[in-house]
mmCIF file of C-alpha atoms in Angstrom:
data_model
loop_
_atom_site.group_PDB
_atom_site.id
_atom_site.type_symbol
_atom_site.label_atom_id
_atom_site.label_comp_id
_atom_site.label_asym_id
_atom_site.label_seq_id
_atom_site.Cartn_x
_atom_site.Cartn_y
_atom_site.Cartn_z
ATOM 1 C CA MET A 292 147.850 146.484 85.954
ATOM 2 C CA PHE A 293 146.284 144.258 88.660
ATOM 3 C CA SER A 294 143.765 143.011 86.126
ATOM 4 C CA GLN A 295 146.355 141.996 83.763
ATOM 5 C CA LEU A 296 148.178 140.024 86.456
ATOM 6 C CA LEU A 297 145.051 138.484 87.500
ATOM 7 C CA ALA A 298 144.153 137.354 83.917
ATOM 8 C CA THR A 299 147.664 135.943 83.490
ATOM 9 C CA LEU A 300 147.206 133.936 86.631
ATOM 10 C CA ARG A 301 144.052 132.625 85.611
ATOM 11 C CA LEU A 302 145.434 131.401 82.224
ATOM 12 C CA VAL A 303 148.567 129.844 83.958
ATOM 13 C CA LEU A 304 146.233 127.836 86.257
ATOM 14 C CA ARG A 305 143.990 126.871 83.253
ATOM 15 C CA LEU A 306 146.764 125.774 81.211
ATOM 16 C CA VAL A 307 148.078 123.380 84.050
ATOM 17 C CA PHE A 308 145.062 121.313 83.932
ATOM 18 C CA GLN A 309 144.298 121.695 80.008
ATOM 19 C CA VAL A 310 147.749 120.984 78.601
ATOM 20 C CA PRO A 311 147.910 117.352 80.008
ATOM 21 C CA TYR A 312 144.572 116.622 78.639
ATOM 22 C CA TRP A 313 145.332 118.312 75.105
ATOM 23 C CA THR A 314 148.583 115.914 75.028
ATOM 24 C CA LEU A 315 146.850 112.759 75.898
ATOM 25 C CA THR A 316 143.787 113.378 73.623
ATOM 26 C CA SER A 317 146.273 114.376 70.634
ATOM 27 C CA LEU A 318 148.716 111.597 70.742
ATOM 28 C CA PRO A 319 146.997 109.593 67.874
ATOM 29 C CA SER A 320 147.474 111.619 64.701
ATOM 30 C CA TRP A 321 143.994 110.928 63.616
ATOM 31 C CA SER A 322 142.764 112.933 66.722
ATOM 32 C CA ARG A 323 144.642 116.134 65.782
ATOM 33 C CA PRO A 324 142.993 119.129 64.077
ATOM 34 C CA ARG A 325 145.198 118.265 61.255
ATOM 35 C CA PRO A 326 146.534 114.516 60.954
ATOM 36 C CA SER A 327 149.917 116.012 59.386
ATOM 37 C CA TRP A 328 150.482 118.271 62.511
ATOM 38 C CA THR A 329 153.097 117.252 65.143
ATOM 39 C CA LEU A 330 151.871 116.963 68.653
ATOM 40 C CA LYS A 331 154.144 120.169 69.359
ATOM 41 C CA ARG A 332 151.936 122.233 66.938
ATOM 42 C CA VAL A 333 148.713 121.034 68.305
ATOM 43 C CA LEU A 334 149.720 122.235 71.894
ATOM 44 C CA LEU A 335 151.145 125.456 70.571
ATOM 45 C CA VAL A 336 148.176 126.430 68.594
ATOM 46 C CA ARG A 337 145.763 125.612 71.558
ATOM 47 C CA ILE A 338 147.981 127.482 74.014
ATOM 48 C CA PHE A 339 148.244 130.553 71.661
ATOM 49 C CA ALA A 340 144.104 130.302 71.419
ATOM 50 C CA SER A 341 143.791 130.300 75.128
ATOM 51 C CA SER A 342 145.945 133.232 75.458
ATOM 52 C CA LEU A 343 144.320 135.397 72.915
ATOM 53 C CA SER A 344 142.260 138.107 73.995
ATOM 54 C CA LEU A 345 141.366 140.985 71.497
ATOM 55 C CA GLY A 346 137.970 142.197 72.600
ATOM 56 C CA ASP A 347 138.819 143.652 76.021
ATOM 57 C CA ALA A 348 139.631 147.354 76.460
ATOM 58 C CA GLU A 349 142.890 146.832 78.547
ATOM 59 C CA PRO A 350 145.480 149.399 77.371
ATOM 60 C CA VAL A 351 148.225 148.291 75.272
ATOM 61 C CA THR A 352 151.860 149.335 75.843
ATOM 62 C CA PRO A 353 153.883 150.494 73.794
ATOM 63 C CA ASN A 354 151.277 152.766 72.135
ATOM 64 C CA HIS A 355 150.739 155.890 70.280
ATOM 65 C CA THR A 356 151.107 158.003 73.304
ATOM 66 C CA ALA A 357 154.930 157.651 73.553
ATOM 67 C CA ILE A 358 158.196 156.300 71.837
ATOM 68 C CA GLN A 359 159.447 153.455 73.850
ATOM 69 C CA GLU A 360 163.241 153.753 73.713
ATOM 70 C CA GLY A 361 165.586 150.737 73.948
ATOM 71 C CA PRO A 362 168.658 149.012 72.382
ATOM 72 C CA GLY A 363 168.477 149.402 68.657
ATOM 73 C CA VAL A 364 165.155 151.090 68.658
ATOM 74 C CA LYS A 365 165.018 153.804 65.978
ATOM 75 C CA ALA A 366 161.916 156.064 66.182
ATOM 76 C CA VAL A 367 160.310 159.125 64.827
ATOM 77 C CA TRP A 368 157.133 161.268 65.701
ATOM 78 C CA VAL A 369 154.866 161.317 62.509
ATOM 79 C CA SER A 370 153.059 164.646 62.066
ATOM 80 C CA PRO A 371 149.354 164.853 61.745
ATOM 81 C CA VAL A 372 147.824 165.362 58.322
ATOM 82 C CA PRO A 373 144.269 166.934 58.834
ATOM 83 C CA ASN A 374 144.682 168.575 55.279
ATOM 84 C CA LEU A 375 144.779 165.001 53.491
ATOM 85 C CA ILE A 376 141.625 163.704 55.194
ATOM 86 C CA LYS A 377 138.697 164.357 52.827
ATOM 87 C CA GLY A 378 135.599 162.797 51.468
ATOM 88 C CA ASP A 379 133.817 159.929 53.052
ATOM 89 C CA VAL A 380 136.738 159.302 55.409
ATOM 90 C CA ALA A 381 136.496 163.005 56.763
ATOM 91 C CA LYS A 382 132.821 162.570 57.230
ATOM 92 C CA TRP A 383 133.238 159.251 59.127
ATOM 93 C CA ALA A 384 135.876 160.910 61.148
ATOM 94 C CA GLU A 385 133.718 163.887 62.268
ATOM 95 C CA GLU A 386 130.840 161.448 63.037
ATOM 96 C CA ALA A 387 133.144 159.519 65.406
ATOM 97 C CA GLY A 388 134.798 162.510 66.806
ATOM 98 C CA VAL A 389 138.397 161.598 65.553
ATOM 99 C CA GLN A 390 140.936 163.817 63.974
ATOM 100 C CA SER A 391 144.610 163.356 62.823
ATOM 101 C CA GLU A 392 147.138 163.344 65.715
ATOM 102 C CA ARG A 393 150.878 163.131 66.200
ATOM 103 C CA ILE A 394 151.887 159.401 66.361
ATOM 104 C CA PRO A 395 155.037 157.481 66.562
ATOM 105 C CA GLY A 396 156.603 155.260 63.855
ATOM 106 C CA TYR A 397 159.464 152.714 64.121
ATOM 107 C CA TRP A 398 162.329 152.187 61.777
ATOM 108 C CA PHE A 399 163.578 148.669 61.093
ATOM 109 C CA GLU A 400 166.692 147.658 59.031
ATOM 110 C CA GLN A 401 168.681 144.666 57.878
ATOM 111 C CA LYS A 402 170.891 143.340 60.627
ATOM 112 C CA GLY A 403 174.237 144.969 60.768
ATOM 113 C CA LEU A 404 173.324 148.115 59.430
ATOM 114 C CA ASP A 405 173.065 151.594 61.101
ATOM 115 C CA ILE A 406 170.990 153.772 58.799
ATOM 116 C CA PRO A 407 170.118 157.162 60.443
ATOM 117 C CA VAL A 408 166.479 157.720 61.178
ATOM 118 C CA GLY A 409 164.673 159.182 58.225
ATOM 119 C CA ALA A 410 167.715 159.179 55.890
ATOM 120 C CA PRO A 411 166.924 160.018 52.499
ATOM 121 C CA PRO A 412 166.555 156.997 50.225
ATOM 122 C CA ARG A 413 169.425 155.887 47.833
ATOM 123 C CA ALA A 414 168.576 156.285 44.103
ATOM 124 C CA GLY A 415 165.807 153.628 43.323
ATOM 125 C CA GLU A 416 165.680 152.480 46.970
ATOM 126 C CA LYS A 417 162.669 150.218 47.927
ATOM 127 C CA ILE A 418 161.162 150.423 51.326
ATOM 128 C CA ILE A 419 158.414 148.391 53.027
ATOM 129 C CA TYR A 420 155.692 150.230 54.812
ATOM 130 C CA SER A 421 154.200 148.170 57.425
ATOM 131 C CA LEU A 422 150.846 148.009 59.331
ATOM 132 C CA HIS A 423 150.541 145.434 62.064
ATOM 133 C CA GLY A 424 147.850 143.204 62.879
ATOM 134 C CA GLY A 425 145.986 142.705 66.113
ATOM 135 C CA ALA A 426 142.207 143.233 65.282
ATOM 136 C CA TYR A 427 142.899 146.913 65.457
ATOM 137 C CA THR A 428 142.871 146.519 69.099
ATOM 138 C CA LYS A 429 145.974 145.018 70.101
ATOM 139 C CA MET A 430 149.724 144.738 69.112
ATOM 140 C CA SER A 431 152.209 147.437 68.426
ATOM 141 C CA ALA A 432 154.625 148.668 65.977
ATOM 142 C CA HIS A 433 157.429 148.648 68.234
ATOM 143 C CA PRO A 434 160.328 146.350 67.108
ATOM 144 C CA ASP A 435 160.001 144.177 70.345
ATOM 145 C CA ASP A 436 156.426 143.587 69.932
ATOM 146 C CA MET A 437 155.375 139.912 69.082
ATOM 147 C CA SER A 438 153.912 141.121 65.622
ATOM 148 C CA SER A 439 157.219 142.571 64.600
ATOM 149 C CA THR A 440 158.674 138.950 64.215
ATOM 150 C CA ILE A 441 156.972 139.192 60.710
ATOM 151 C CA ARG A 442 158.925 142.639 60.029
ATOM 152 C CA HIS A 443 162.500 141.096 61.302
ATOM 153 C CA GLY A 444 161.708 137.998 59.228
ATOM 154 C CA LEU A 445 160.993 139.767 55.979
ATOM 155 C CA LEU A 446 164.178 141.913 56.347
ATOM 156 C CA GLU A 447 166.197 138.711 57.057
ATOM 157 C CA HIS A 448 165.162 137.341 53.668
ATOM 158 C CA THR A 449 165.352 140.568 51.574
ATOM 159 C CA HIS A 450 168.889 141.623 49.785
ATOM 160 C CA SER A 451 168.157 145.031 48.088
ATOM 161 C CA ILE A 452 165.485 146.055 50.438
ATOM 162 C CA GLN A 453 167.078 147.330 53.703
ATOM 163 C CA ARG A 454 164.677 149.273 55.652
ATOM 164 C CA LEU A 455 161.233 149.046 56.760
ATOM 165 C CA PHE A 456 158.692 151.618 58.494
ATOM 166 C CA ASN A 457 156.088 150.488 60.944
ATOM 167 C CA ILE A 458 153.569 153.056 62.009
ATOM 168 C CA GLU A 459 152.090 153.029 65.392
ATOM 169 C CA TYR A 460 148.472 153.599 64.735
ATOM 170 C CA ARG A 461 145.994 154.194 67.326
ATOM 171 C CA LEU A 462 144.082 151.289 68.669
ATOM 172 C CA ALA A 463 140.289 151.023 69.126
ATOM 173 C CA THR A 464 139.333 150.893 72.624
ATOM 174 C CA ARG A 465 136.820 152.103 75.280
ATOM 175 C CA VAL A 466 137.490 154.649 78.165
ATOM 176 C CA SER A 467 134.701 154.695 80.769
ATOM 177 C CA GLY A 468 132.451 153.152 78.425
ATOM 178 C CA LYS A 469 132.898 155.620 75.479
ATOM 179 C CA PRO A 470 134.606 154.609 72.166
ATOM 180 C CA VAL A 471 138.115 155.756 71.700
ATOM 181 C CA HIS A 472 140.001 155.670 68.274
ATOM 182 C CA PRO A 473 137.193 153.818 66.397
ATOM 183 C CA PHE A 474 137.226 153.594 62.650
ATOM 184 C CA PRO A 475 138.581 155.465 60.628
ATOM 185 C CA THR A 476 141.189 156.430 63.207
ATOM 186 C CA ALA A 477 143.717 153.936 62.049
ATOM 187 C CA LEU A 478 143.067 154.750 58.414
ATOM 188 C CA ILE A 479 143.886 158.420 59.223
ATOM 189 C CA ASP A 480 147.195 157.308 60.918
ATOM 190 C CA ALA A 481 148.223 155.001 57.969
ATOM 191 C CA VAL A 482 147.635 158.086 55.657
ATOM 192 C CA ALA A 483 149.909 159.983 57.864
ATOM 193 C CA GLY A 484 152.783 157.364 57.843
ATOM 194 C CA TYR A 485 152.695 157.192 54.006
ATOM 195 C CA ASN A 486 152.737 160.754 53.629
ATOM 196 C CA TYR A 487 155.816 160.939 56.047
ATOM 197 C CA LEU A 488 157.699 158.304 53.738
ATOM 198 C CA VAL A 489 156.712 160.345 50.463
ATOM 199 C CA ARG A 490 156.953 163.966 51.563
ATOM 200 C CA ASP A 491 159.287 163.998 54.494
ATOM 201 C CA VAL A 492 161.674 161.140 53.913
ATOM 202 C CA GLY A 493 161.431 161.352 50.138
ATOM 203 C CA PHE A 494 160.722 157.782 49.056
ATOM 204 C CA ALA A 495 158.836 157.738 45.428
ATOM 205 C CA PRO A 496 155.643 155.925 45.718
ATOM 206 C CA GLU A 497 156.758 153.335 42.807
ATOM 207 C CA ASN A 498 159.556 152.418 45.518
ATOM 208 C CA ILE A 499 157.135 151.795 48.366
ATOM 209 C CA ILE A 500 155.589 148.290 49.256
ATOM 210 C CA VAL A 501 152.661 148.332 51.814
ATOM 211 C CA ILE A 502 152.466 145.264 53.820
ATOM 212 C CA GLY A 503 149.844 144.127 56.474
ATOM 213 C CA ASP A 504 149.083 141.152 58.405
ATOM 214 C CA SER A 505 145.445 140.390 59.564
ATOM 215 C CA ALA A 506 143.821 143.868 60.586
ATOM 216 C CA GLY A 507 146.929 145.337 59.099
ATOM 217 C CA GLY A 508 145.982 143.692 55.790
ATOM 218 C CA ASN A 509 142.479 145.272 56.220
ATOM 219 C CA LEU A 510 144.202 148.648 56.784
ATOM 220 C CA SER A 511 146.656 148.139 53.699
ATOM 221 C CA VAL A 512 143.568 147.578 51.400
ATOM 222 C CA ALA A 513 141.810 150.591 52.958
ATOM 223 C CA LEU A 514 144.989 152.831 52.508
ATOM 224 C CA VAL A 515 145.281 151.923 48.859
ATOM 225 C CA ARG A 516 141.560 152.477 48.333
ATOM 226 C CA TYR A 517 141.865 156.051 49.886
ATOM 227 C CA LEU A 518 144.900 156.911 47.867
ATOM 228 C CA VAL A 519 143.181 155.684 44.571
ATOM 229 C CA GLU A 520 139.869 157.365 45.173
ATOM 230 C CA ARG A 521 141.314 160.794 46.130
ATOM 231 C CA LYS A 522 143.570 160.615 43.030
ATOM 232 C CA ALA A 523 140.611 159.705 40.959
ATOM 233 C CA ALA A 524 138.985 162.733 42.433
ATOM 234 C CA GLY A 525 141.754 164.936 41.279
ATOM 235 C CA ASP A 526 143.198 165.695 44.578
ATOM 236 C CA PRO A 527 146.625 167.014 44.171
ATOM 237 C CA ASP A 528 147.680 166.764 47.673
ATOM 238 C CA ILE A 529 147.387 163.036 47.756
ATOM 239 C CA PRO A 530 150.475 161.039 47.001
ATOM 240 C CA ASP A 531 150.239 158.272 44.400
ATOM 241 C CA VAL A 532 149.582 154.842 45.060
ATOM 242 C CA PRO A 533 152.454 152.376 46.172
ATOM 243 C CA SER A 534 154.149 149.987 43.773
ATOM 244 C CA ALA A 535 153.054 146.712 45.554
ATOM 245 C CA MET A 536 150.863 145.320 48.401
ATOM 246 C CA LEU A 537 151.517 142.316 50.445
ATOM 247 C CA LEU A 538 148.753 140.822 52.518
ATOM 248 C CA LEU A 539 149.197 138.116 55.157
ATOM 249 C CA SER A 540 146.128 136.473 56.577
ATOM 250 C CA PRO A 541 144.144 139.641 55.673
ATOM 251 C CA TRP A 542 140.978 140.408 57.860
ATOM 252 C CA VAL A 543 138.932 141.950 54.831
ATOM 253 C CA ASP A 544 135.365 141.455 55.876
ATOM 254 C CA LEU A 545 134.201 142.717 59.266
ATOM 255 C CA GLU A 546 130.570 141.750 59.038
ATOM 256 C CA VAL A 547 129.110 139.969 61.892
ATOM 257 C CA ARG A 548 126.888 137.428 60.656
ATOM 258 C CA GLU A 549 125.840 133.771 60.534
ATOM 259 C CA HIS A 550 128.114 131.635 58.651
ATOM 260 C CA ALA A 551 127.486 128.329 56.573
ATOM 261 C CA PRO A 552 128.831 125.330 58.098
ATOM 262 C CA SER A 553 131.091 124.676 55.301
ATOM 263 C CA SER A 554 132.759 128.164 55.584
ATOM 264 C CA SER A 555 136.307 128.314 56.926
ATOM 265 C CA ALA A 556 134.848 130.606 59.582
ATOM 266 C CA LEU A 557 133.129 127.526 61.288
ATOM 267 C CA ARG A 558 135.116 124.604 59.493
ATOM 268 C CA ASN A 559 138.500 125.763 60.695
ATOM 269 C CA ILE A 560 137.669 126.615 64.368
ATOM 270 C CA PRO A 561 139.452 123.469 65.672
ATOM 271 C CA SER A 562 142.638 124.076 63.711
ATOM 272 C CA ASP A 563 143.115 127.852 64.327
ATOM 273 C CA PHE A 564 144.010 130.061 67.337
ATOM 274 C CA LEU A 565 141.608 132.765 66.008
ATOM 275 C CA ASN A 566 137.749 132.196 66.193
ATOM 276 C CA ILE A 567 136.128 135.054 64.343
ATOM 277 C CA VAL A 568 132.781 133.979 65.404
ATOM 278 C CA GLY A 569 133.452 133.877 69.057
ATOM 279 C CA ASP A 570 132.558 136.600 71.535
ATOM 280 C CA ASP A 571 135.747 137.981 71.956
ATOM 281 C CA PHE A 572 136.345 138.578 68.367
ATOM 282 C CA VAL A 573 132.782 140.121 68.212
ATOM 283 C CA ARG A 574 133.685 142.498 71.035
ATOM 284 C CA ALA A 575 136.949 143.501 69.138
ATOM 285 C CA THR A 576 134.920 144.458 66.099
ATOM 286 C CA ALA A 577 132.547 146.422 68.195
ATOM 287 C CA LEU A 578 135.541 148.427 69.616
ATOM 288 C CA VAL A 579 136.549 149.079 65.994
ATOM 289 C CA LEU A 580 133.075 150.320 65.010
ATOM 290 C CA GLY A 581 132.791 152.412 68.072
ATOM 291 C CA ALA A 582 129.256 153.832 68.737
ATOM 292 C CA ARG A 583 128.053 152.519 65.233
ATOM 293 C CA PRO A 584 126.097 149.353 64.774
ATOM 294 C CA LEU A 585 127.672 146.109 64.015
ATOM 295 C CA SER A 586 125.788 146.265 60.658
ATOM 296 C CA PHE A 587 127.684 149.385 59.572
ATOM 297 C CA ALA A 588 130.606 147.030 58.471
ATOM 298 C CA ALA A 589 128.502 145.230 56.036
ATOM 299 C CA SER A 590 128.213 147.949 53.370
ATOM 300 C CA ASN A 591 131.337 149.842 54.109
ATOM 301 C CA PRO A 592 133.933 149.370 51.395
ATOM 302 C CA TYR A 593 137.086 150.259 53.741
ATOM 303 C CA LEU A 594 136.054 147.700 56.353
ATOM 304 C CA SER A 595 134.801 144.877 54.248
ATOM 305 C CA PRO A 596 136.071 144.838 50.826
ATOM 306 C CA ALA A 597 135.862 141.075 50.699
ATOM 307 C CA SER A 598 132.153 141.008 51.517
ATOM 308 C CA GLU A 599 129.968 139.414 49.175
ATOM 309 C CA SER A 600 126.892 141.352 50.233
ATOM 310 C CA PRO A 601 124.823 142.887 47.236
ATOM 311 C CA ALA A 602 125.928 146.341 48.759
ATOM 312 C CA MET A 603 129.591 145.478 47.658
ATOM 313 C CA GLY A 604 128.618 144.143 44.256
ATOM 314 C CA THR A 605 130.009 147.245 42.596
ATOM 315 C CA LEU A 606 133.156 147.528 44.515
ATOM 316 C CA SER A 607 136.130 148.195 42.221
ATOM 317 C CA PHE A 608 139.798 147.428 42.694
ATOM 318 C CA ALA A 609 140.950 149.331 39.568
ATOM 319 C CA GLY A 610 144.047 151.307 40.130
ATOM 320 C CA TYR A 611 145.537 149.098 42.658
ATOM 321 C CA PRO A 612 149.067 147.952 42.558
ATOM 322 C CA ARG A 613 150.295 144.280 42.145
ATOM 323 C CA THR A 614 149.357 142.369 45.048
ATOM 324 C CA LEU A 615 150.354 139.051 46.796
ATOM 325 C CA ILE A 616 148.001 137.523 49.249
ATOM 326 C CA ILE A 617 149.252 134.562 51.565
ATOM 327 C CA CYS A 618 146.802 132.688 53.797
ATOM 328 C CA GLY A 619 146.611 129.374 55.727
ATOM 329 C CA GLY A 620 144.424 126.555 54.801
ATOM 330 C CA ALA A 621 143.813 125.978 58.589
ATOM 331 C CA GLU A 622 142.556 129.491 59.451
ATOM 332 C CA THR A 623 139.193 130.724 59.798
ATOM 333 C CA LEU A 624 139.938 133.535 57.670
ATOM 334 C CA GLN A 625 140.818 131.464 54.687
ATOM 335 C CA ASP A 626 137.630 132.267 52.823
ATOM 336 C CA GLN A 627 138.268 135.928 53.183
ATOM 337 C CA SER A 628 141.633 135.789 51.351
ATOM 338 C CA HIS A 629 140.022 133.717 48.479
ATOM 339 C CA ILE A 630 137.193 136.032 47.872
ATOM 340 C CA LEU A 631 139.333 139.096 47.753
ATOM 341 C CA HIS A 632 141.620 137.352 45.502
ATOM 342 C CA LYS A 633 138.956 136.602 43.147
ATOM 343 C CA LYS A 634 137.317 140.262 43.314
ATOM 344 C CA MET A 635 140.776 141.710 42.693
ATOM 345 C CA VAL A 636 141.620 139.435 39.715
ATOM 346 C CA ALA A 637 138.183 140.421 38.249
ATOM 347 C CA ASP A 638 139.487 144.027 37.959
ATOM 348 C CA LEU A 639 143.301 143.732 37.638
ATOM 349 C CA GLY A 640 144.061 140.329 36.217
ATOM 350 C CA ALA A 641 145.638 137.079 37.394
ATOM 351 C CA GLU A 642 149.202 138.345 36.560
ATOM 352 C CA THR A 643 148.861 141.373 38.914
ATOM 353 C CA VAL A 644 147.117 139.591 41.874
ATOM 354 C CA GLN A 645 148.528 136.558 43.215
ATOM 355 C CA LEU A 646 147.101 134.064 45.904
ATOM 356 C CA VAL A 647 149.622 131.490 47.814
ATOM 357 C CA GLU A 648 148.127 129.207 50.590
ATOM 358 C CA TYR A 649 149.814 127.013 52.793
ATOM 359 C CA PRO A 650 147.540 124.057 53.472
ATOM 360 C CA ASP A 651 148.381 123.297 57.225
ATOM 361 C CA ALA A 652 149.104 127.081 58.320
ATOM 362 C CA VAL A 653 147.090 128.863 60.793
ATOM 363 C CA HIS A 654 146.064 132.455 60.825
ATOM 364 C CA ALA A 655 149.029 134.936 60.388
ATOM 365 C CA PHE A 656 151.402 132.156 60.932
ATOM 366 C CA SER A 657 154.482 134.254 59.809
ATOM 367 C CA VAL A 658 154.307 135.675 63.314
ATOM 368 C CA CYS A 659 154.680 132.354 64.924
ATOM 369 C CA VAL A 660 158.321 131.484 65.168
ATOM 370 C CA TRP A 661 157.664 127.907 65.756
ATOM 371 C CA HIS A 662 155.607 127.608 62.599
ATOM 372 C CA GLU A 663 158.005 125.869 60.412
ATOM 373 C CA PRO A 664 158.648 125.200 57.622
ATOM 374 C CA GLU A 665 155.622 127.277 56.439
ATOM 375 C CA ARG A 666 156.888 130.632 58.063
ATOM 376 C CA SER A 667 160.287 130.478 56.472
ATOM 377 C CA GLU A 668 158.944 129.318 53.011
ATOM 378 C CA ALA A 669 156.405 132.299 53.079
ATOM 379 C CA LEU A 670 158.911 134.915 54.049
ATOM 380 C CA GLU A 671 161.353 133.734 51.496
ATOM 381 C CA LEU A 672 158.496 133.805 48.891
ATOM 382 C CA ALA A 673 157.578 137.307 50.045
ATOM 383 C CA ALA A 674 160.939 138.716 49.838
ATOM 384 C CA ARG A 675 161.478 137.464 46.248
ATOM 385 C CA TRP A 676 158.233 138.731 45.320
ATOM 386 C CA MET A 677 158.976 142.142 46.887
ATOM 387 C CA GLU A 678 162.185 142.503 45.073
ATOM 388 C CA ASP A 679 160.855 141.491 41.851
ATOM 389 C CA GLU A 680 160.936 144.532 39.428
ATOM 390 C CA SER A 681 157.862 143.380 37.263
#
């Protein structure tokens, strides 16, 4: 707690000196990261970037250890599913010393409704299954968490979709220098949450839409891959794949490597709050991998499905549902969305997989309530797409 307070104090003091400098140097529009940006957006992006810390091992609250009650909070404990973790994922879990455990999940609903926790679905009812972002090391599924602005925003724009379920997967960290909850912990938890919706609540997979932002996008792609592969192996215990997948600025290539100067990873550093080649982000990636070397991510289809390395040349997306990818043209992960889209279209077709890019938007801009008009436009687009019956 003391270290968090000290870090906050240092940030405030740093911003006291930096904000006036940023303001002065950004007064001419030509000097801004994007000439079309307002001065307000320039300052907010830089303040956000200064406050972002993903690679430290400080504990996050709320987290998987308890349900944090509060006004309007509707939560449930999701049972572990050790019987559903098989194949390569079971092997990686054993290597990492992780297993399925009980975790919380939070229910969201449209404003004005009061639906009992875990109420059985109405006939044909659709639901959103949500996997939050935060580099697998930060953020929470709790309705009051900053990342939940996306969840609330989607439900504000939907009509027939009234509910969303957000799973509190375990975050990767270190305790006394030892890895805790590394890959594939979050995937194991995502399987448990999906199984809860299908087997315990009673939602048909064809009525479930999986959504994920940033690392949650990675986890969404991994979850669907696991379901597809286990069904292909003839596993009778695994639920069918969901009807659709919505990815918002997905982090779908965890390989730490040198990037070309023309890549969005380097080109868009001045215009994004997320620097994927910076030390903080590399430390976050190391937390996800645990005791494994950073090179492990380069050839793992669950961690880097958008990698263009030769090891990923035969990676297939056959069996995936219709997918919408939304990204920003000013974000460092821009290229990853384009590469994933290209690879998925090759297997599924352009009608099944769509990519929509907002040219002046930053990473996961739907989280940022100040990022208008792009945020509202993207949420409205996503809501219409989710409710489309095609």
